[in-house]
Short mmCIF file of C-alpha atoms in Angstrom, two decimals:
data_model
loop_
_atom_site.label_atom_id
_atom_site.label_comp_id
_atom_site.label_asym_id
_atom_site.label_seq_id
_atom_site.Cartn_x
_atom_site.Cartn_y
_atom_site.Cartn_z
CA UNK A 193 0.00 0.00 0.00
CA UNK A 194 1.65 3.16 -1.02
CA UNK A 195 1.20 5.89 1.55
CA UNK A 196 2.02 8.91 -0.46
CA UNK A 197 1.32 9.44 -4.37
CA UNK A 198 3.75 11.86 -5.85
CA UNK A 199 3.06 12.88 -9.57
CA UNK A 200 3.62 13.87 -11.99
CA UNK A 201 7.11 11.19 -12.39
CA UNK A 202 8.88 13.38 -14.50
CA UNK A 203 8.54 17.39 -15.29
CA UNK A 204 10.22 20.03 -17.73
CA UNK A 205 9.23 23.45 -17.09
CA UNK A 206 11.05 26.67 -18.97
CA UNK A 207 13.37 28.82 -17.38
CA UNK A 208 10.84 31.27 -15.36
CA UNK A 209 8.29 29.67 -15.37
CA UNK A 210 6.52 27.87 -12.40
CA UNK A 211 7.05 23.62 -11.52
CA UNK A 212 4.35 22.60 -9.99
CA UNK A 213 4.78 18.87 -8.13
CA UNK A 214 1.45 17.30 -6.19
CA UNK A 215 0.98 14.61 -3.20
CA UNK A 216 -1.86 12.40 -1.68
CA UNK A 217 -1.54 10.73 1.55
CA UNK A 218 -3.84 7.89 2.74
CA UNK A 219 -3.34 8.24 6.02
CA UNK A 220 -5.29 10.70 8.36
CA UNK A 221 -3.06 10.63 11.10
CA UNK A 222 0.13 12.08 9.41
CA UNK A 223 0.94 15.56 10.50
CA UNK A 224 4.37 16.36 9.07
CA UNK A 225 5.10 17.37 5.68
CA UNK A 226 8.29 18.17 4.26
CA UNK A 227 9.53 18.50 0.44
CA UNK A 228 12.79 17.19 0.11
CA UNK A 229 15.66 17.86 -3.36
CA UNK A 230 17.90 15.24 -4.39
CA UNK A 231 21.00 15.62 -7.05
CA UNK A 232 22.32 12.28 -8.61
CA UNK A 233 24.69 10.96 -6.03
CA UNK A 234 23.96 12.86 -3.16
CA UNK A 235 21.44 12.45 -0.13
CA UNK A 236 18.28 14.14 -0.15
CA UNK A 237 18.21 17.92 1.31
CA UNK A 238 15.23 19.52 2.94
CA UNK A 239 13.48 22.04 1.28
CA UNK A 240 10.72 23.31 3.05
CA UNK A 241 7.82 21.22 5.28
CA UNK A 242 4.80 22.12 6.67
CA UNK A 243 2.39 20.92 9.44
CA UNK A 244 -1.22 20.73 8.82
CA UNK A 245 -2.52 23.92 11.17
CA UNK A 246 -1.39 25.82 8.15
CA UNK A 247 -2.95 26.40 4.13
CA UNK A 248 0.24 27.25 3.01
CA UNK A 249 3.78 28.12 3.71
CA UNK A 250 6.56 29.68 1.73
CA UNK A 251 10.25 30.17 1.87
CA UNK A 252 11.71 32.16 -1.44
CA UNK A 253 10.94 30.78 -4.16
CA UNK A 254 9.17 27.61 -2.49
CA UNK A 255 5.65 27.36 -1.28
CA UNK A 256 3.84 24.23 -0.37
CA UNK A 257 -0.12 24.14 -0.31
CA UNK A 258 -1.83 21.82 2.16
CA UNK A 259 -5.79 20.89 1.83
CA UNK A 260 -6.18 18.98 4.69
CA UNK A 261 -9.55 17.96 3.86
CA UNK A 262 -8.24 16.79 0.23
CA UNK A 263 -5.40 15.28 1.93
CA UNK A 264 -2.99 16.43 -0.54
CA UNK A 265 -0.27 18.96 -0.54
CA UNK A 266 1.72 20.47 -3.17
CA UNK A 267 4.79 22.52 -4.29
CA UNK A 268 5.36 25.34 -6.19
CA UNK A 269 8.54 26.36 -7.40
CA UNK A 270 8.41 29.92 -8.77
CA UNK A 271 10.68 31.60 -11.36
CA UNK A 272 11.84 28.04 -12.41
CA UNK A 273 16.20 28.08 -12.28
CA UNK A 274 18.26 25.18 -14.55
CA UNK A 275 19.88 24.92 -10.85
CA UNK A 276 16.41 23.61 -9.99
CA UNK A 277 17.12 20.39 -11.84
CA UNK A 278 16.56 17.93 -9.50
CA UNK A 279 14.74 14.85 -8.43
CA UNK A 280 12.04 16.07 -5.70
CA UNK A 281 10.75 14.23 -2.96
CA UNK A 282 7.40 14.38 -0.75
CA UNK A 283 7.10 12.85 2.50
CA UNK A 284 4.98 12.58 5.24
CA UNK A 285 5.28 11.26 9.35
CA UNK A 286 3.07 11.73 12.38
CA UNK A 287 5.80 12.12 15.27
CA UNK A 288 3.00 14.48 17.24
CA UNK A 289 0.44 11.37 17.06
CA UNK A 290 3.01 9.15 18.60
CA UNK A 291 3.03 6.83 15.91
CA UNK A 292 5.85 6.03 13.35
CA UNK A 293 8.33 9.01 13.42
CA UNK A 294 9.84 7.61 10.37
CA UNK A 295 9.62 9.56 6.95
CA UNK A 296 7.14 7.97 4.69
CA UNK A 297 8.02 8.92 0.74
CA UNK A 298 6.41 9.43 -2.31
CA UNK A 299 8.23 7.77 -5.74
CA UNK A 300 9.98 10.95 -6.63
CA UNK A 301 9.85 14.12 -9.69
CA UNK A 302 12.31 14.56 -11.98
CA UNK A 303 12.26 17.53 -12.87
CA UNK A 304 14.12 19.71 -15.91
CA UNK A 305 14.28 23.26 -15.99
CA UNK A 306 15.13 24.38 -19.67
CA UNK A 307 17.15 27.09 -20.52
CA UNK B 95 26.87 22.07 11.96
CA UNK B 96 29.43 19.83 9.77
CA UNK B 97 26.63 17.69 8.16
CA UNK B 98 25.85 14.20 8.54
CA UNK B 99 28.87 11.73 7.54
CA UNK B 100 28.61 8.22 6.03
CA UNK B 101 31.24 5.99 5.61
CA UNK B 102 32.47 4.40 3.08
CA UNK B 103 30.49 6.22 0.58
CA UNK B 104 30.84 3.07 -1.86
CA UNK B 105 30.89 -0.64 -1.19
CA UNK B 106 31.14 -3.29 -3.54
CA UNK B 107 30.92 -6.84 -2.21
CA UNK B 108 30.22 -10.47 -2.95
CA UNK B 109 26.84 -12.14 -2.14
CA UNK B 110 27.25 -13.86 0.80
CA UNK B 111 29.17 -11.18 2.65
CA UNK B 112 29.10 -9.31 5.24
CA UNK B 113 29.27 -5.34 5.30
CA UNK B 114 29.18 -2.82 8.07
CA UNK B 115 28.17 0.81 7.16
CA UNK B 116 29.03 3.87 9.63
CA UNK B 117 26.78 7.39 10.01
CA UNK B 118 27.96 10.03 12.17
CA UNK B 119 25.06 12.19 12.70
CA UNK B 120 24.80 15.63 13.14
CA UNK B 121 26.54 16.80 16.78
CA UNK B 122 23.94 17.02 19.62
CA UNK B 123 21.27 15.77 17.58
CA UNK B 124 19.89 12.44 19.47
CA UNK B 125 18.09 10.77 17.13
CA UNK B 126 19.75 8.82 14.29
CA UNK B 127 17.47 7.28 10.90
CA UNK B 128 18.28 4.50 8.46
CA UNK B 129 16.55 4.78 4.96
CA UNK B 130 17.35 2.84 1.98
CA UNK B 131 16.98 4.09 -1.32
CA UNK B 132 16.59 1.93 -4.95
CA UNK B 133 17.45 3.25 -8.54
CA UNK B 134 14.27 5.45 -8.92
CA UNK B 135 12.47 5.03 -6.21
CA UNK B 136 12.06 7.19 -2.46
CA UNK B 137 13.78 6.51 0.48
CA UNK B 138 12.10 3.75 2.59
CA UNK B 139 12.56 3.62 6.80
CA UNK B 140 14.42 0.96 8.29
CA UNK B 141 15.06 2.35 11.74
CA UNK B 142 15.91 4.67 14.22
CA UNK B 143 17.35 5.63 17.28
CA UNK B 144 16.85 8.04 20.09
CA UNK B 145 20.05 8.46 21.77
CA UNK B 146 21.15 4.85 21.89
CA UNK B 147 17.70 3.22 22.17
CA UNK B 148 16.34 1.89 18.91
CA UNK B 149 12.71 2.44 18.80
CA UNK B 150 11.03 1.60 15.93
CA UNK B 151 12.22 -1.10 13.21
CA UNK B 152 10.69 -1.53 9.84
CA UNK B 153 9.44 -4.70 8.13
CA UNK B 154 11.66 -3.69 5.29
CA UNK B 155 14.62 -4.82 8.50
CA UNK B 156 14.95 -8.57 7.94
CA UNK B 157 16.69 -10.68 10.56
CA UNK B 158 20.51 -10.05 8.33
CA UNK B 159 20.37 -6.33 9.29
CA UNK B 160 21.38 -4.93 12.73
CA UNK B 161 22.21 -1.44 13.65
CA UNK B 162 23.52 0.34 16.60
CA UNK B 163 24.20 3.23 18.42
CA UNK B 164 26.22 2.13 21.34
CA UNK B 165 27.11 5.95 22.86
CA UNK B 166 24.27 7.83 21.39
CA UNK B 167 26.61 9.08 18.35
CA UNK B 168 27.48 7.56 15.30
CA UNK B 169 25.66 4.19 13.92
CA UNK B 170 26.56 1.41 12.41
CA UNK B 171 24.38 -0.95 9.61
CA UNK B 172 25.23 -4.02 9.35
CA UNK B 173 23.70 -6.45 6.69
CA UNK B 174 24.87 -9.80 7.28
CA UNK B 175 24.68 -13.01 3.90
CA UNK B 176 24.17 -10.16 1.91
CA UNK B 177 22.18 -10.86 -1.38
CA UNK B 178 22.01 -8.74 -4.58
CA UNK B 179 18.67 -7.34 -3.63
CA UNK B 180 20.25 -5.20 -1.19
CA UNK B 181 21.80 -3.57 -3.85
CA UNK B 182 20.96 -0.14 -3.08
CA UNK B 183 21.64 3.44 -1.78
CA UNK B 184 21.80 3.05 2.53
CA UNK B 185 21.32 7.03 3.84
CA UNK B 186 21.56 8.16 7.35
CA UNK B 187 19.51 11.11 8.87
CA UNK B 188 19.56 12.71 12.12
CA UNK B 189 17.36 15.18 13.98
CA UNK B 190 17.78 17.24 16.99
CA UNK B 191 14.33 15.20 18.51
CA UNK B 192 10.71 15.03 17.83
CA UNK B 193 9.00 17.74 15.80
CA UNK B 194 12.39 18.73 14.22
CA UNK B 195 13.51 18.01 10.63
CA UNK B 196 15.68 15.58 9.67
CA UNK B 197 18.98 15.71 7.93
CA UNK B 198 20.55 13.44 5.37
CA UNK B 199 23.97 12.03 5.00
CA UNK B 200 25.16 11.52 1.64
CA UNK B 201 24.76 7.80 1.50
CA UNK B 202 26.31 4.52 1.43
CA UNK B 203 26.24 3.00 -2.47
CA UNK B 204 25.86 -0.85 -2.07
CA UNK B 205 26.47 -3.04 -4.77
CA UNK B 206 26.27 -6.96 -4.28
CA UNK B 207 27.66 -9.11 -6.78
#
């Protein structure tokens, strides 16, 4: 049973413009949500996260949008950069709910930003 | 912060084998995670640690793996008869306790032959 649906698999967007990367959970109690960017060969590196008290949250260029009652959340990635070329990963975890504090991933987006 | 450390970052072997894999976490962050990662695919839990407790272990853990965290710093993995579908990316994260992020090492690249 797979926890978190990431689409689309793979993305190109044009320099500027904005990538655009959803997620479904199934289950109701997660309560953490972070975004996470992975280059070939290297671990993954948080981006942003958000908890579900919140719509939305944004850092720069990043924003994630949460529907709680959808149970899906999404990122945005504004003014697309070819620096932006990446693999991106959701993930959710429900440390507050005492249950598994371990990360739960989606499948992954690779993503192209062309010049 | 220096960043989590894994070590070696590459490890061939022979099926059969047994390899040990090392994660130095973040300083003064207590608990310590074990993901593995396949070619295309996210990172899956295997365990974790707070301080030198392990507290939670994945089904994903068959009986061959152990880990550790004998002082509450670094970790080690340790896959014992290792077969060629444990081919695959190992990473380590830490975090400074519940309700904080966690960090990722760069990885241990297994291949079994």
């Amino acid at each position: 049973q797979q926890q978190v649906k990431q689409s689309p698999q793979s993305l190109i967007v044009q320099k500027g413009g904005i990538s655009i990367i959803n997620c479904a959970y199934e289950n109701t109690a997660f309560d953490y949500f972070p975004w996470y960017q992975q280059f070939p060969g290297k671990g993954p590196a948080l981006l942003i996260a958000i908890r579900p008290d919140v719509s939305e949250k944004k850092e720069g260029r990043f924003t994630i949008s949460f529907n709680k009652s959808a149970k899906q959340f999404s990122l945005h990635i504004m003014d697309s950069q070819p620096g932006d070329s990446a693999t991106y990963f959701c993930a959710a975890s429900n440390p507050v709910g005492g249950g598994a504090d371990g990360l739960t991933f989606g499948k992954g987006t690779h993503l192209i930003i062309q010049p | 912060d220096t960043g989590v450390s894994q070590n070696p970052r590459h490890k061939i072997t022979k099926r059969g084998q047994n390899v040990t894999f090392r994660c130095d976490p973040i300083s003064e962050h207590n608990r310590l995670y074990w993901y593995r990662q396949t070619l295309g695919q996210g990172p899956e839990f295997l365990t974790y640690f707070q301080n030198e407790a392990q507290l939670e272990k994945s089904r994903l853990l068959s009986d061959r793996f152990s880990a550790e965290r004998p002082k509450g710093s670094f970790s080690t993995l340790e896959i014992q008869r290792t077969e060629q579908g444990d081919s695959a990316m190992y990473l380590c994260a830490s975090s400074r306790g519940l309700l904080y992020e966690q960090y990722f090492g760069p990885g241990t690249r297994l291949t079994v032959t």
